[in-house]
mmCIF file of C-alpha atoms in Angstrom:
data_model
loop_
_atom_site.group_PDB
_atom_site.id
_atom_site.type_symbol
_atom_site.label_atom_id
_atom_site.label_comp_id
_atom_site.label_asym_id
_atom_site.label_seq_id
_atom_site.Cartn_x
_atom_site.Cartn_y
_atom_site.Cartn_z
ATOM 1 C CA UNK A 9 0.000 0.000 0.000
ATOM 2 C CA UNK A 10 2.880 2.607 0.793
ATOM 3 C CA UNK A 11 4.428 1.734 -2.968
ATOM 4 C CA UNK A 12 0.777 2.106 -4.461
ATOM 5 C CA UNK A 13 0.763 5.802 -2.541
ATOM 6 C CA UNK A 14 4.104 6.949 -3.216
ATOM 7 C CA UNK A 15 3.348 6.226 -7.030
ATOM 8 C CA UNK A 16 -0.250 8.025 -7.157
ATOM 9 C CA UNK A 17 1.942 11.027 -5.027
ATOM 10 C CA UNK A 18 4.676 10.749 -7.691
ATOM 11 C CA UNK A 19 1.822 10.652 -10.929
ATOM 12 C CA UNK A 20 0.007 13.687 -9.053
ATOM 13 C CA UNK A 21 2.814 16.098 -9.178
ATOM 14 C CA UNK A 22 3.705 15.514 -12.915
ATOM 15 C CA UNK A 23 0.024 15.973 -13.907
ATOM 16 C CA UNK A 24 -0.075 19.469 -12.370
ATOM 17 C CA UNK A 25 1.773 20.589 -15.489
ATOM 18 C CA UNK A 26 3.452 19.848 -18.968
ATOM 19 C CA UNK A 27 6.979 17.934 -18.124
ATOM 20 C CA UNK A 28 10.143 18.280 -20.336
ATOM 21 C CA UNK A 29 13.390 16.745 -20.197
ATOM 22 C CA UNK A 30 15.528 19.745 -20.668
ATOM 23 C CA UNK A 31 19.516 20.482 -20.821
ATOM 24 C CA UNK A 32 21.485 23.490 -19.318
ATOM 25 C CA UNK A 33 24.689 23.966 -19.915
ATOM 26 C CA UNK A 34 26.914 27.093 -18.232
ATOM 27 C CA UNK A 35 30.657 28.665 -18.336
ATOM 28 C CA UNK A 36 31.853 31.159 -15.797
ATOM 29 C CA UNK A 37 34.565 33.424 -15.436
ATOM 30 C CA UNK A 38 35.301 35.274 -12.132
ATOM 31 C CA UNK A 39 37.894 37.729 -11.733
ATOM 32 C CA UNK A 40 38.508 39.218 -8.179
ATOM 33 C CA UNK A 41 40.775 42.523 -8.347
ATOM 34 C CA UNK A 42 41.284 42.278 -4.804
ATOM 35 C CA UNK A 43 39.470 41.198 -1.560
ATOM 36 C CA UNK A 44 37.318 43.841 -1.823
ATOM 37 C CA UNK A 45 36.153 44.125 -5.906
ATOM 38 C CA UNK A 46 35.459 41.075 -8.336
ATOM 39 C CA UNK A 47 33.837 40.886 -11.773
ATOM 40 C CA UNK A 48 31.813 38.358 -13.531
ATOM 41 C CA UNK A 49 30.675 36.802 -16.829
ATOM 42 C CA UNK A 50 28.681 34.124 -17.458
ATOM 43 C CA UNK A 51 27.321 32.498 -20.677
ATOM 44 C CA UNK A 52 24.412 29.593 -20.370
ATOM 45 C CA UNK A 53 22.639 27.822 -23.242
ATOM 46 C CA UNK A 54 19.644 25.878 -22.181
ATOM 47 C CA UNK A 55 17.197 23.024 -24.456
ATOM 48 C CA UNK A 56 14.316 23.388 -22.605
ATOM 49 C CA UNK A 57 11.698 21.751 -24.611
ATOM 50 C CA UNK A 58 13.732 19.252 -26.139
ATOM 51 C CA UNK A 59 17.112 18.365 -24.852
ATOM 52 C CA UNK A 60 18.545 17.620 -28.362
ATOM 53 C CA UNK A 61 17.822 21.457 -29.348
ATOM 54 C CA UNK A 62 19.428 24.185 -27.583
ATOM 55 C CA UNK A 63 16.229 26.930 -27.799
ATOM 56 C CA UNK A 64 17.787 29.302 -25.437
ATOM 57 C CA UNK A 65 20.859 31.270 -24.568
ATOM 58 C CA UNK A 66 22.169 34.310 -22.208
ATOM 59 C CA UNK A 67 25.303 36.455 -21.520
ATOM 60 C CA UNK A 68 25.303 38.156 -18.587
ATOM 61 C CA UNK A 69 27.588 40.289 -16.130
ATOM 62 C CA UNK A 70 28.807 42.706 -13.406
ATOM 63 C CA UNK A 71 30.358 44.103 -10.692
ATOM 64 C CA UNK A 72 30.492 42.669 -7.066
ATOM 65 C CA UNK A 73 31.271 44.335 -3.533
ATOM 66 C CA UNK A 74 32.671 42.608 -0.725
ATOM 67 C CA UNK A 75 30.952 45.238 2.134
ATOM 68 C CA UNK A 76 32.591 42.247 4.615
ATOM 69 C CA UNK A 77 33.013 37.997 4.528
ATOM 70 C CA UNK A 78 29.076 38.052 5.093
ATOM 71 C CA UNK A 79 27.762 40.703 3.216
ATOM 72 C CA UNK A 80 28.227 41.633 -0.756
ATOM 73 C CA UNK A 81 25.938 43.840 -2.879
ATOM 74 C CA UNK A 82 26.087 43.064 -7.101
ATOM 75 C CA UNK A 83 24.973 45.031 -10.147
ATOM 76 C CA UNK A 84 24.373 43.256 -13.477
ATOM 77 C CA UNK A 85 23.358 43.249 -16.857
ATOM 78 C CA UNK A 86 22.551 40.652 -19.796
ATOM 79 C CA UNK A 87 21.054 39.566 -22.892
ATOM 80 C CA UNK A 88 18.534 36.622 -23.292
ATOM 81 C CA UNK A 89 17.274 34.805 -26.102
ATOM 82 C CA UNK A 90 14.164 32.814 -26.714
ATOM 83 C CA UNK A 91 14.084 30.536 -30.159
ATOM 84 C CA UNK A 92 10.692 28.692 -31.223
ATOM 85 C CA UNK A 93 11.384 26.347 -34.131
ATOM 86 C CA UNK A 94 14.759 26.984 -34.557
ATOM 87 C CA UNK A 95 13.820 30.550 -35.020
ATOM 88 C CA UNK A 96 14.171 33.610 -32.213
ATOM 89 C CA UNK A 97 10.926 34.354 -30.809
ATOM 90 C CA UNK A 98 11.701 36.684 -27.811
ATOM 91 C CA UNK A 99 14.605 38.979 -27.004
ATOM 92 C CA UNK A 100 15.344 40.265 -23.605
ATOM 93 C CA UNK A 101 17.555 42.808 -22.102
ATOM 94 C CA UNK A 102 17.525 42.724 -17.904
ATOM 95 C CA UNK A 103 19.223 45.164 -15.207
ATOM 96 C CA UNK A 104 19.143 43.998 -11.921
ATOM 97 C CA UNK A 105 20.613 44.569 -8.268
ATOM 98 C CA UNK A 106 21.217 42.152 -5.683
ATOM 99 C CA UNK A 107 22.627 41.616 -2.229
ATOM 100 C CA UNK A 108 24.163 38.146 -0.540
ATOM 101 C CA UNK A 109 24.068 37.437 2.926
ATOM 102 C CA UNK A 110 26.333 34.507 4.063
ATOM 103 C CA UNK A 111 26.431 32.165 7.102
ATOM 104 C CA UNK A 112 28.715 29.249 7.887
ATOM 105 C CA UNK A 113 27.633 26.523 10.195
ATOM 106 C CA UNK A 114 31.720 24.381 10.632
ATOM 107 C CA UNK A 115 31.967 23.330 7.085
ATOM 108 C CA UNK A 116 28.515 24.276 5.455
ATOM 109 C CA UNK A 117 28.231 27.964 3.721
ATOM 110 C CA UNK A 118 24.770 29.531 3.458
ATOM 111 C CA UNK A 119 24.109 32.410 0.836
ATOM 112 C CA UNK A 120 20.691 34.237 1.370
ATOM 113 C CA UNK A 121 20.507 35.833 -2.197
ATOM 114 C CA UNK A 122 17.692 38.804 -2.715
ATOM 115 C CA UNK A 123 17.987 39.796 -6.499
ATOM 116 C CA UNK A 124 15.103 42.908 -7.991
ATOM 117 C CA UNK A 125 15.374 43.066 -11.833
ATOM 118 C CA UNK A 126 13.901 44.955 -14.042
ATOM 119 C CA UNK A 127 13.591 43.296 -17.840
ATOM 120 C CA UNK A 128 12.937 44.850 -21.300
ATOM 121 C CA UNK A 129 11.660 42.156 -23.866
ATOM 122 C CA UNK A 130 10.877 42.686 -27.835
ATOM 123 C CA UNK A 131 8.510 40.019 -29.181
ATOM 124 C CA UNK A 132 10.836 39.100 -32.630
ATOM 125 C CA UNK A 133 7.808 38.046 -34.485
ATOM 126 C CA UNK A 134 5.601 40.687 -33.641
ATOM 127 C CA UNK A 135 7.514 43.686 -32.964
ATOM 128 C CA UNK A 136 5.920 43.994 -29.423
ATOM 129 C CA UNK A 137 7.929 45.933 -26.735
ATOM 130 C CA UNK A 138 7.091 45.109 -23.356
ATOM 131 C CA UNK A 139 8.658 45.306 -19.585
ATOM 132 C CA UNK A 140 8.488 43.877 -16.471
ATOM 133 C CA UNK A 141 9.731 43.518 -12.783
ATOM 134 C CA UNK A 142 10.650 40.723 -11.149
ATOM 135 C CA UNK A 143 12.048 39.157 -7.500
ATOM 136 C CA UNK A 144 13.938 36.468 -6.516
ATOM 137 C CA UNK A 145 15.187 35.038 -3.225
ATOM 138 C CA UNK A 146 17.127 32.014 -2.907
ATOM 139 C CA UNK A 147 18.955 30.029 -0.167
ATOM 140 C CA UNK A 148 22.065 27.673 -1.265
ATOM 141 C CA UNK A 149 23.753 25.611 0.459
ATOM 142 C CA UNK A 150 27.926 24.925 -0.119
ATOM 143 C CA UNK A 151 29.813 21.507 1.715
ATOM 144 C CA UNK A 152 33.111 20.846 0.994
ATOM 145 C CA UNK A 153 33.569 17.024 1.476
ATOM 146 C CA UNK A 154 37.006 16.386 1.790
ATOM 147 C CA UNK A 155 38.343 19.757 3.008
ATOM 148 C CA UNK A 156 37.096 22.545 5.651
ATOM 149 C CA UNK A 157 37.094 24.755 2.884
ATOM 150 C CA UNK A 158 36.711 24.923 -1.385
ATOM 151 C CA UNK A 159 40.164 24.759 -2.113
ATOM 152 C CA UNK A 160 41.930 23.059 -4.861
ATOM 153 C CA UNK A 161 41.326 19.098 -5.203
ATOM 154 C CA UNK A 162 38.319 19.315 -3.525
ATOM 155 C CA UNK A 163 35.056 17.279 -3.851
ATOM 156 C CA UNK A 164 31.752 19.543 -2.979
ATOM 157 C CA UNK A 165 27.559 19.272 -2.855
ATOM 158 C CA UNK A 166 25.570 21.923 -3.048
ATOM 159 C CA UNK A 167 21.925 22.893 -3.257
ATOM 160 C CA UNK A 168 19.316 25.280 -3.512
ATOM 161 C CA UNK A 169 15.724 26.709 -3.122
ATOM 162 C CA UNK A 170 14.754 29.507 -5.058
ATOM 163 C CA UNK A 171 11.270 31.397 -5.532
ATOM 164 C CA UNK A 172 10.307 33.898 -8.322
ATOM 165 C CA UNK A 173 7.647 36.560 -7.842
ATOM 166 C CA UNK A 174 6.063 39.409 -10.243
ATOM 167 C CA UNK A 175 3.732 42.255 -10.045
ATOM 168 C CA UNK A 176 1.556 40.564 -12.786
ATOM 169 C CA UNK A 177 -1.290 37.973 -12.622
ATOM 170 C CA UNK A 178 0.454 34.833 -11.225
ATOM 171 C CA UNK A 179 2.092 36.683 -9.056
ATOM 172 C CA UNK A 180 4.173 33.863 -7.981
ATOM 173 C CA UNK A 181 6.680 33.099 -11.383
ATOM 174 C CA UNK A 182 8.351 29.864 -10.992
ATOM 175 C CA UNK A 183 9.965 28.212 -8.485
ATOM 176 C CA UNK A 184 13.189 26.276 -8.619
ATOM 177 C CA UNK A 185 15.478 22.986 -6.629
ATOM 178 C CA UNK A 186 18.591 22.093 -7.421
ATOM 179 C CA UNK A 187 21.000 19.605 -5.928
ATOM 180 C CA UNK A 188 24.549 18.499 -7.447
ATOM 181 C CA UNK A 189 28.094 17.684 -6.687
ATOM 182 C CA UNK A 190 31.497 18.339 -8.051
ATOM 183 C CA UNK A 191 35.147 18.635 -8.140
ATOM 184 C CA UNK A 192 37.280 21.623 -7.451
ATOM 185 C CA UNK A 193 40.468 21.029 -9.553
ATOM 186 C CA UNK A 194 42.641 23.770 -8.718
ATOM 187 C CA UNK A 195 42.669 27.346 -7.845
ATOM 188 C CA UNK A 196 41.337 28.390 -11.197
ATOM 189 C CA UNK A 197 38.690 25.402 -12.436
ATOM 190 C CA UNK A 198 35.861 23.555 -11.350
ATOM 191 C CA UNK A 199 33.416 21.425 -12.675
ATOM 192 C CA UNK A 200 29.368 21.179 -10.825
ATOM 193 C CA UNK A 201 27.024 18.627 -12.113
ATOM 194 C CA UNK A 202 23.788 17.871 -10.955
ATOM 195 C CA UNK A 203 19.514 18.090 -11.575
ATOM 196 C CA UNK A 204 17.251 20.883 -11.127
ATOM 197 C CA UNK A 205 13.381 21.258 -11.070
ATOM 198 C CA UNK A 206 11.607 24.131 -12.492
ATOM 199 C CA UNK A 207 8.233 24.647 -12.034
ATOM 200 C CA UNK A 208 6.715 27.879 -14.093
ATOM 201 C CA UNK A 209 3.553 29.118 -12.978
ATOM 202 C CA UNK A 210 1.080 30.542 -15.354
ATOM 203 C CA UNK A 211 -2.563 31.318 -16.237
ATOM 204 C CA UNK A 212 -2.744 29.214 -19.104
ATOM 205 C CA UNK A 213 -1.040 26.120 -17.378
ATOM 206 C CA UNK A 214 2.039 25.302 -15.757
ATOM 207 C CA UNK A 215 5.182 23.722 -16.864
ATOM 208 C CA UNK A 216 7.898 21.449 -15.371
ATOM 209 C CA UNK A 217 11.123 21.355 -16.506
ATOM 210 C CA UNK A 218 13.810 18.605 -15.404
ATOM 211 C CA UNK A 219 16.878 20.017 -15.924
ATOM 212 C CA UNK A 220 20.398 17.753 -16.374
ATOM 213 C CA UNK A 221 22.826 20.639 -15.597
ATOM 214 C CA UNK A 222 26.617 20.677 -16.198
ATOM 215 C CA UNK A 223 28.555 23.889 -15.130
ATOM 216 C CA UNK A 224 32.576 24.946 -15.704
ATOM 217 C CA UNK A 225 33.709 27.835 -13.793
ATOM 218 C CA UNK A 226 37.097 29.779 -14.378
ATOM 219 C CA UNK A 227 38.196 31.830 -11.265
ATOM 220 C CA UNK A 228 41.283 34.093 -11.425
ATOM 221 C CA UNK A 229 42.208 35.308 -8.105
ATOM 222 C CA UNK A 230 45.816 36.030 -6.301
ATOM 223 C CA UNK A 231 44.211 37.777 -3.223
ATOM 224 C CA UNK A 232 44.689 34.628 -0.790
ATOM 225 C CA UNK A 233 46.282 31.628 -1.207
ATOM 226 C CA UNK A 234 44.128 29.748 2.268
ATOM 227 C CA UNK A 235 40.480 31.516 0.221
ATOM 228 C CA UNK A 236 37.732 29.377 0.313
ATOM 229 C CA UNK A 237 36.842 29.349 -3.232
ATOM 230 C CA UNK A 238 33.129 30.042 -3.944
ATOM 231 C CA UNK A 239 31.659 27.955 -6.579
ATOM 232 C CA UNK A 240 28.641 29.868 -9.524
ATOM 233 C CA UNK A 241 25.375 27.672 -9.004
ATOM 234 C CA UNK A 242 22.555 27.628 -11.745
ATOM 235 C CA UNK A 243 21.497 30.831 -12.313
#
């Protein structure tokens, strides 16, 4: 009876919305100027209707401040693309601020993220110009396995809860989980695998994503030799 209920608990989530097995793929590159400053790039492509076609992409950056070890503020900026049928459908430009608060509990790292964005999208096929706010919060988690800190030739898990909100009609975006693992080569490469659930919410039905993610991330930094290295999650 408990198998017969897990599998009619299991069959009722999935039929709350439209499932895909999707891809996303990332590449990072952090530089840190000194303890105080860093920059950062990132480029993503994502198949998220199909995992055999890559229907998505974005290149995005900024500028970070280190106000202490538990408290840095961010400013960013990127370009997103949407493609329908191998052609683009949706462009986006987005500006957003956000702030990171971080606790460590021995070993474990916790980053409270709060990110406000404002995005500017033109409809390709239409010509439409539109904009929108939007607000995220997420909590991720950080555990080196076989070291007290990331540091080169380490193994690491980490994870992550993180809600999406809007001033339209649902209010309440998308929501997304992520868990994964990796390896922290040296003091300049790393490697994060893992899956991630997306759930987007919207009047005309939701959809669920499942989301095999694979990440390399480039860090140049001479600051510290003992830092503990911090490692780009999905974003």
């Amino acid at each position: 009876m408990k198998k017969l209920g897990f599998l009619f608990l299991f069959l009722g989530v999935f039929a709350l919305g439209q499932d895909h097995l999707s891809g996303f793929n990332m590449m990072s590159f952090t530089y840190k100027m000194d303890p105080k400053w860093m920059a950062y790039v990132e480029l993503q492509t994502r198949s998220r209707r199909d995992y055999t076609v890559i229907d998505y992409y974005e290149t995005k950056g900024g500028v970070g401040y280190n106000l202490n070890k538990k408290n840095q503020v961010f400013v960013g900026l990127g370009r997103y693309g949407t493609y329908e049928k191998m052609k683009i459908s949706q462009e986006e430009f987005r500006l957003w601020l956000q702030y990171t608060f971080t606790q460590r509990f021995g070993r474990l790292k916790l980053d409270h993220r709060g990110r406000a964005e404002h995005r500017f999208f033109y409809a390709s096929q239409t010509g439409e110009h539109t904009e929108a706010n939007r607000f995220r919060y997420r909590l991720s988690a950080t555990l080196p396995i076989n070291k007290d800190k990331v540091q080169e030739n380490t193994f690491f898990v980490n994870a992550f809860e993180e809600l999406f909100f809007g001033s339209k009609d649902p209010n309440f975006k998308r929501n997304r989980t992520f868990a994964g693992f990796g390896y922290q080569f040296n003091h300049s490469l790393s490697a994060t695998t893992g899956y991630m659930f997306q759930r987007e919410f919207s009047t005309k039905g939701n959809d669920n994503f499942h989301f095999l993610y694979f990440s390399l991330n480039f860090t140049l930094d001479s600051t510290d030799d003992e830092k503990d290295i911090v490692i780009p999650m999905v974003d």
